[in-house]
XYZ file of C-alpha atoms in Angstrom:
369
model
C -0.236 11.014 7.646
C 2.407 13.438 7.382
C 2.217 16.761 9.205
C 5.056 19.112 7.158
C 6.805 18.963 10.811
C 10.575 17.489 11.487
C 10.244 14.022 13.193
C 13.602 12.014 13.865
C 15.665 13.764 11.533
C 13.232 12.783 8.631
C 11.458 15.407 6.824
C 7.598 15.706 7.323
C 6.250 16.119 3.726
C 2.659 17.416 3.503
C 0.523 14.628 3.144
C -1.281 14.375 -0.417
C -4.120 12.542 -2.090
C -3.208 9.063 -2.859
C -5.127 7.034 -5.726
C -7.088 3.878 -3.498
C -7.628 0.272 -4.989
C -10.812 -1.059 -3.358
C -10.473 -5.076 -3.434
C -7.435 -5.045 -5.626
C -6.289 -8.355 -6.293
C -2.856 -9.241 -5.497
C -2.771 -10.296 -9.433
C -2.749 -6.525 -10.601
C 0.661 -6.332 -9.600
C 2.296 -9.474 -9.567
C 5.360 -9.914 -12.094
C 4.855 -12.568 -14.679
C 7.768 -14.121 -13.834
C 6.888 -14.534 -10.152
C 3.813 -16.556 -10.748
C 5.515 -18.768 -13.141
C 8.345 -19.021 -10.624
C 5.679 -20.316 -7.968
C 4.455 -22.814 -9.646
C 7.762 -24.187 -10.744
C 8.577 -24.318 -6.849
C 5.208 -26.007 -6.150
C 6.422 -28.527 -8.751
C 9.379 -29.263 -7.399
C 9.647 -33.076 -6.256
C 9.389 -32.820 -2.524
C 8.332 -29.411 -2.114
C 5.072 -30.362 -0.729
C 5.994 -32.838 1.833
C 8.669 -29.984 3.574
C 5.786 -27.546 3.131
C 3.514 -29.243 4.784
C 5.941 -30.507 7.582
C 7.841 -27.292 7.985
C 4.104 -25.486 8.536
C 3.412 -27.340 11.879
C 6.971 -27.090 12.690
C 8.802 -23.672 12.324
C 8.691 -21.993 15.687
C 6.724 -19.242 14.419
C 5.469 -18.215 17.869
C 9.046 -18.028 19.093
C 9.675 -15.736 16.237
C 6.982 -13.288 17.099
C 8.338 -13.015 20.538
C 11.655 -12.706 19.495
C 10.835 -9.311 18.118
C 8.354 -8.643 20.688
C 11.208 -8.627 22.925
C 14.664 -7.592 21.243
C 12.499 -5.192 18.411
C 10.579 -1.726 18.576
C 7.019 -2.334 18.035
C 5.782 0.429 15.188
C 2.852 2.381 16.877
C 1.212 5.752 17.407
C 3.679 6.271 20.091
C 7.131 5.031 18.628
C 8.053 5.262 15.479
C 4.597 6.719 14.694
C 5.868 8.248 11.293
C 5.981 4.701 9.714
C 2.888 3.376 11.647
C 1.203 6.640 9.458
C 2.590 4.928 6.806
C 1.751 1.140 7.185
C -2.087 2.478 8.078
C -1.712 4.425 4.549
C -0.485 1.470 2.646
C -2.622 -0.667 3.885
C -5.496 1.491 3.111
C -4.623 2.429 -0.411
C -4.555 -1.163 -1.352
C -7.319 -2.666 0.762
C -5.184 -5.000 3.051
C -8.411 -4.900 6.027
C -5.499 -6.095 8.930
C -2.918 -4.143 9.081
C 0.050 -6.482 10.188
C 2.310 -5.883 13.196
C 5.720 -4.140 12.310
C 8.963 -4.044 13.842
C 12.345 -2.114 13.847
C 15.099 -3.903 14.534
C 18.821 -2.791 15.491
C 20.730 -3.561 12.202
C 22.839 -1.065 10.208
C 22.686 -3.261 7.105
C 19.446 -1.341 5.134
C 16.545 -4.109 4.994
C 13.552 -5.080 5.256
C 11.153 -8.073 5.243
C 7.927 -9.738 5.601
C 7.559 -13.403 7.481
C 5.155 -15.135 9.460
C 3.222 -18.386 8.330
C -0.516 -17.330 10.014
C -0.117 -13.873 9.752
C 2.500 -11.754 8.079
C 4.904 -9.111 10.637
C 6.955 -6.556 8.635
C 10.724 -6.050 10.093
C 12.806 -3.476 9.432
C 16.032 -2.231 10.282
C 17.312 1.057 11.802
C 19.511 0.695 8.427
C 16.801 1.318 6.303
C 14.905 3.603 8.542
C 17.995 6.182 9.019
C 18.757 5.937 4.928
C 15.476 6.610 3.324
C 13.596 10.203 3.067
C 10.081 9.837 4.118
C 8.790 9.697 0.750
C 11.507 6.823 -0.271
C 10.430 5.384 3.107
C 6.760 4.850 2.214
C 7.705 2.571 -1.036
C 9.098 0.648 0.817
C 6.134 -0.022 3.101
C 4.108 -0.640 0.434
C 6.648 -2.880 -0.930
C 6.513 -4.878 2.753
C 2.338 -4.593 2.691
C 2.458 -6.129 -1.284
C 4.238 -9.510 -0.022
C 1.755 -9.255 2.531
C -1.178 -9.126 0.527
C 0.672 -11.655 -2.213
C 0.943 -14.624 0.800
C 4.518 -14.099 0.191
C 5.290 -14.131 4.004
C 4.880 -18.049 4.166
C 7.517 -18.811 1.314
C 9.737 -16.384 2.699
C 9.648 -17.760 6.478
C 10.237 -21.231 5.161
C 13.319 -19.836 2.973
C 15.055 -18.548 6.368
C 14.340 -21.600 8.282
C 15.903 -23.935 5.028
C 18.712 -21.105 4.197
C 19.390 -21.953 8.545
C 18.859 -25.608 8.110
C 20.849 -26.181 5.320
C 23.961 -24.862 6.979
C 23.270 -27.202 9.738
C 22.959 -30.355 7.551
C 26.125 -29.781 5.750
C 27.765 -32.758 6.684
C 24.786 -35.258 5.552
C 25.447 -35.038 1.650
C 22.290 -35.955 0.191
C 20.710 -34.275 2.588
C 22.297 -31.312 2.625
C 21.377 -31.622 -1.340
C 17.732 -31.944 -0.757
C 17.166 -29.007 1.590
C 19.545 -26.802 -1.312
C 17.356 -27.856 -4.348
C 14.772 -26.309 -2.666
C 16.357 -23.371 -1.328
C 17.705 -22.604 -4.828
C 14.285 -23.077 -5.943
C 12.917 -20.695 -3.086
C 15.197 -17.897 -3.769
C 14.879 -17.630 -7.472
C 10.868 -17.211 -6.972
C 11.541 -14.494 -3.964
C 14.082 -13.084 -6.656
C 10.856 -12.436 -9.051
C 8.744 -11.690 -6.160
C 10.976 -8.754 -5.524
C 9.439 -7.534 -8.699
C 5.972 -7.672 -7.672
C 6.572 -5.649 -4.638
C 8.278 -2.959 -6.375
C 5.435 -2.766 -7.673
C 3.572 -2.653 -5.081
C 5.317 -0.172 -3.594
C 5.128 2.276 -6.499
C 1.115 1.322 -6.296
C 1.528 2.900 -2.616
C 4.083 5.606 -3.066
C 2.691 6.486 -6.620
C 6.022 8.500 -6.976
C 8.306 6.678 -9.259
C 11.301 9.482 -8.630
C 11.113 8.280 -4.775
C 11.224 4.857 -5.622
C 13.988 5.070 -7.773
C 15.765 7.373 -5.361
C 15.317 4.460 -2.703
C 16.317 1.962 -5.008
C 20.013 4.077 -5.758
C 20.375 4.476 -1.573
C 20.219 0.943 -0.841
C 22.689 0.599 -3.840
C 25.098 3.268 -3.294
C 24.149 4.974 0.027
C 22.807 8.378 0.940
C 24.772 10.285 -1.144
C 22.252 11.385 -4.161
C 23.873 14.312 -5.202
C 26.591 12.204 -6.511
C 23.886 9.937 -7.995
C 22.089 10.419 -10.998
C 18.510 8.070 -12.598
C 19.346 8.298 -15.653
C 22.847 7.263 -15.131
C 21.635 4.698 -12.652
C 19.297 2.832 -15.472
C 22.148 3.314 -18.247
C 24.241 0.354 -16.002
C 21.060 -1.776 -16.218
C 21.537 -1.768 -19.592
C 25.008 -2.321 -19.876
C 24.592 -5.229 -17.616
C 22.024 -6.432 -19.611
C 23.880 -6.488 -22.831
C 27.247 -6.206 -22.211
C 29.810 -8.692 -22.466
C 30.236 -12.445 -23.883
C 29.014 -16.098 -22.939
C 31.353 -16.175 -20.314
C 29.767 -12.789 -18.685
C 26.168 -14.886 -19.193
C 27.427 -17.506 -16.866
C 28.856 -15.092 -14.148
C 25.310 -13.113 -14.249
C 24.060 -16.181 -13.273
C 26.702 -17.785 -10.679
C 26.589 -14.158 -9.208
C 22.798 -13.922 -8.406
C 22.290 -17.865 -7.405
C 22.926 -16.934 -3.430
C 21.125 -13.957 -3.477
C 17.557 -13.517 -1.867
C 16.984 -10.217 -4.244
C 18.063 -9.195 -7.859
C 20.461 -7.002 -8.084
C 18.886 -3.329 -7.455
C 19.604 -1.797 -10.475
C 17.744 -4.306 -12.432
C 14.953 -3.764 -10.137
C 15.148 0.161 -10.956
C 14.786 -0.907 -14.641
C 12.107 -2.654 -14.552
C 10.011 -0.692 -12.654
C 10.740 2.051 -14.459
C 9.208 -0.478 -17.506
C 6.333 -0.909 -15.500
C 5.462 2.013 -14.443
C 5.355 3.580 -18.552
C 3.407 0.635 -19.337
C -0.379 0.314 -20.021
C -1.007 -2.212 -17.469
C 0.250 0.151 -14.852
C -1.818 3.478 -15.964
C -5.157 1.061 -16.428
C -4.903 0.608 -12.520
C -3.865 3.794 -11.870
C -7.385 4.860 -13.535
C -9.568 1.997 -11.782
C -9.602 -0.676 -14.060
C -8.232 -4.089 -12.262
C -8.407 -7.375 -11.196
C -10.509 -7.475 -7.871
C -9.677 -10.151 -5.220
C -13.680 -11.398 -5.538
C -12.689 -12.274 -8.911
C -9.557 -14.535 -8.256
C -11.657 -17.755 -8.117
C -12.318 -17.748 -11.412
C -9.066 -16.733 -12.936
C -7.838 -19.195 -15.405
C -4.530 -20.570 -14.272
C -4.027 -21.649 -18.198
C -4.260 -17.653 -18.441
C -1.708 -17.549 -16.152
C 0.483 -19.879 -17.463
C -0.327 -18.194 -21.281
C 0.849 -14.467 -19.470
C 4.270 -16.383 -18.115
C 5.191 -17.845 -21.447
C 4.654 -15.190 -23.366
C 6.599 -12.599 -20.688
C 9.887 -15.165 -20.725
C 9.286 -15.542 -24.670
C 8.961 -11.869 -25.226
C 11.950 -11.527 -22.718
C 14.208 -14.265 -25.083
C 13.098 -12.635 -27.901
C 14.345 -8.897 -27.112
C 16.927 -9.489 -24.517
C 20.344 -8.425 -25.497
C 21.927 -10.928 -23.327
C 24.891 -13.028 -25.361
C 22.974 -16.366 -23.412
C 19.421 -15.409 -24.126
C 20.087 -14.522 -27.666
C 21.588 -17.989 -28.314
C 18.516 -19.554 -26.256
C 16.515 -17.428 -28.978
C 18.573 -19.302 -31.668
C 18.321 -22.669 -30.497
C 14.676 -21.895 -30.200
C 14.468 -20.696 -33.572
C 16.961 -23.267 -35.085
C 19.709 -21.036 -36.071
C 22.726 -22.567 -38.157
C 26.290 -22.842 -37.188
C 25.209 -23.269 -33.771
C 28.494 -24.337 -32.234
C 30.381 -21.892 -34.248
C 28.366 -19.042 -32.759
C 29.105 -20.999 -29.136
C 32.777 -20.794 -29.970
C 32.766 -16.919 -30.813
C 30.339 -16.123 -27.926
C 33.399 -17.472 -25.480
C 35.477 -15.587 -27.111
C 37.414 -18.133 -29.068
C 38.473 -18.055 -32.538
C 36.419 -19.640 -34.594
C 37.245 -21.264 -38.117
C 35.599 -22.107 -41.060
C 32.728 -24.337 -40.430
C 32.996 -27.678 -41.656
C 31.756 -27.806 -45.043
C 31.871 -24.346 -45.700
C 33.673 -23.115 -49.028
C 37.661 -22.006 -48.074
C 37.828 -18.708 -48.160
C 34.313 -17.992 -47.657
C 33.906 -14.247 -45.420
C 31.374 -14.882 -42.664
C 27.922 -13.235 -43.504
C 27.323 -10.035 -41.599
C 31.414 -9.586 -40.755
C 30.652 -9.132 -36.939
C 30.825 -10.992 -34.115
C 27.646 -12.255 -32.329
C 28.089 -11.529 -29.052
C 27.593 -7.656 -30.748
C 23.761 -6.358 -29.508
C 21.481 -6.131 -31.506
C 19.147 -3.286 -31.565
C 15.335 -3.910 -30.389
């Protein structure tokens, strides 16, 4: 725990009384969109049959000494401000083996968690020399929730693939094997980004330090030309702002990326953490890991629909509010496709010469919630 003294340039907070999860289920937290995610990838034709193979293969052993040897080991004697932390987060949400961690030369801020036995947490001297101690320990909990979510596996096999595919270039259908199910890999660790926000907010429990963390790795460790408020304002803009076209971009833009972009991740923890289902576990009342073999994966699949219905429904998005038409039959379909391009669009076919159109604005317009 902290001890209010100066260690590495990092300010020693007092430590304070953090709320504990006894037997917390990995559930409590998870994003509904990450579970659905999942079992989309686990339904993807093949999926198995490289799972299975790349599980006795990947040189996971070879990976452990790699940081073993070229890494700094997190212990009571180096680095022993974040192994207070790991032992803290590990604690607070009942993780009984606390996994090896790792700092690693890198000034690119990161962090991750691998391993396909048992998960080690990496990260770099980036992230360690950017965040305040507070900022620091979301993060860890963030590293500890992938840990206790099996997320570790996926994300080993992602690296190897994202490696292989590069390698495999020149064999075109294989090359477009192994990339069906990396693109299928990193849109679930996209949602499972989510989940360990969450996590790490469950650790922290101080949403200001998490957001602060969240604006660092965005714009750098300069807060006092930053501002939350500010920060969450371009989440919405990004969220409803622009045409079709701008739809299609969102989407071309966060294809190669391993994680969302951060300050959609601000925004929806910020959701989160106002939410019911965040203040019921904050006052004891959650899924316990004893209890995950009889969860009802129809439940689960109910909680997924209804999260990317609810999400169609009220998104502001030019592409999800047509999905919400087509959905809900809307008329004048392809006229609406025309305008949300930003083309001209004429009278429909059939219409009456003349005719104005019926609310005199264009759709790509949002719509308040």
């Amino acid at each position: 725990m902290s001890d209010g003294q100066q260690h590495s340039g990092h300010e020693r907070v007092p430590s304070r009384q953090r709320r504990r999860f006894p037997e917390i289920s990995s559930r409590a937290y998870e994003h509904p969109a990450d579970r659905s995610a999942l079992v989309a990838l686990r339904r993807l034709t093949g999926f198995d049959t490289v799972f299975k193979a790349l599980s006795g293969l990947l040189p996971e052993r070879s990976l452990r000494l790699l940081f073993l040897s070229d890494s700094v080991r997190v212990s009571d004697q180096q680095f022993s401000h974040l192994h207070d932390m790991l032992r803290d987060a590990c604690h607070i949400l009942d993780l009984e083996k606390v996994p090896p961690m790792y700092v690693s030369q890198d000034p690119q801020p990161n962090a991750m968690c691998v391993g396909l036995d048992e998960p080690v947490i990496v990260v770099t001297t980036g992230l360690v020399e950017l965040l305040d101690e507070e900022e620091m320990r979301a993060v860890v909990g963030h590293e500890v929730g992938h840990a206790l979510s099996g997320h570790s596996v996926y994300r080993t096999i992602l690296l190897f693939l994202t490696s292989l595919a590069v390698r495999v270039a020149w064999i075109p259908l294989g090359n477009l094997a192994v990339m069906a199910i990396v693109t299928a890999l990193r849109e679930w660790f996209r949602k499972s980004e989510l989940s360990a926000d969450r996590a790490g907010l469950l650790v922290g429990q101080d949403l200001k330090a998490s957001m602060r963390g969240l604006m660092k790795i965005a714009g750098g460790n300069h807060l006092h030309e930053m501002n939350v408020d500010a920060f969450l304002a371009q989440a919405e803009e990004y969220e409803a702002g622009g045409d079709l076209r701008d739809s299609v971009l969102k989407i071309l833009n966060v294809l190669p990326r391993s994680h969302p972009f951060t300050t959609v991740r601000a925004a929806e923890l910020q959701k989160w953490a106002t939410s019911r289902d965040f203040q019921r576990i904050m006052d004891g009342h959650y899924p316990r890991r004893g209890e995950d073999g009889d969860a009802s994966v129809r439940d689960s699949f109910r909680e997924s629909a209804s999260h990317y219905a609810s999400h169609v429904k009220n998104s502001r998005d030019p592409l999800m509010k047509l999905v919400g038409d087509i959905a809900g039959g809307a008329g004048d379909l392809s006229d609406r496709v025309r305008r949300g391009f930003g083309g001209s669009a004429g009278p429909a076919a059939g219409s009456r010469a003349g005719s104005a159109p019926k609310d005199g604005s264009s759709d790509s317009s949002g719509e308040q919630d």
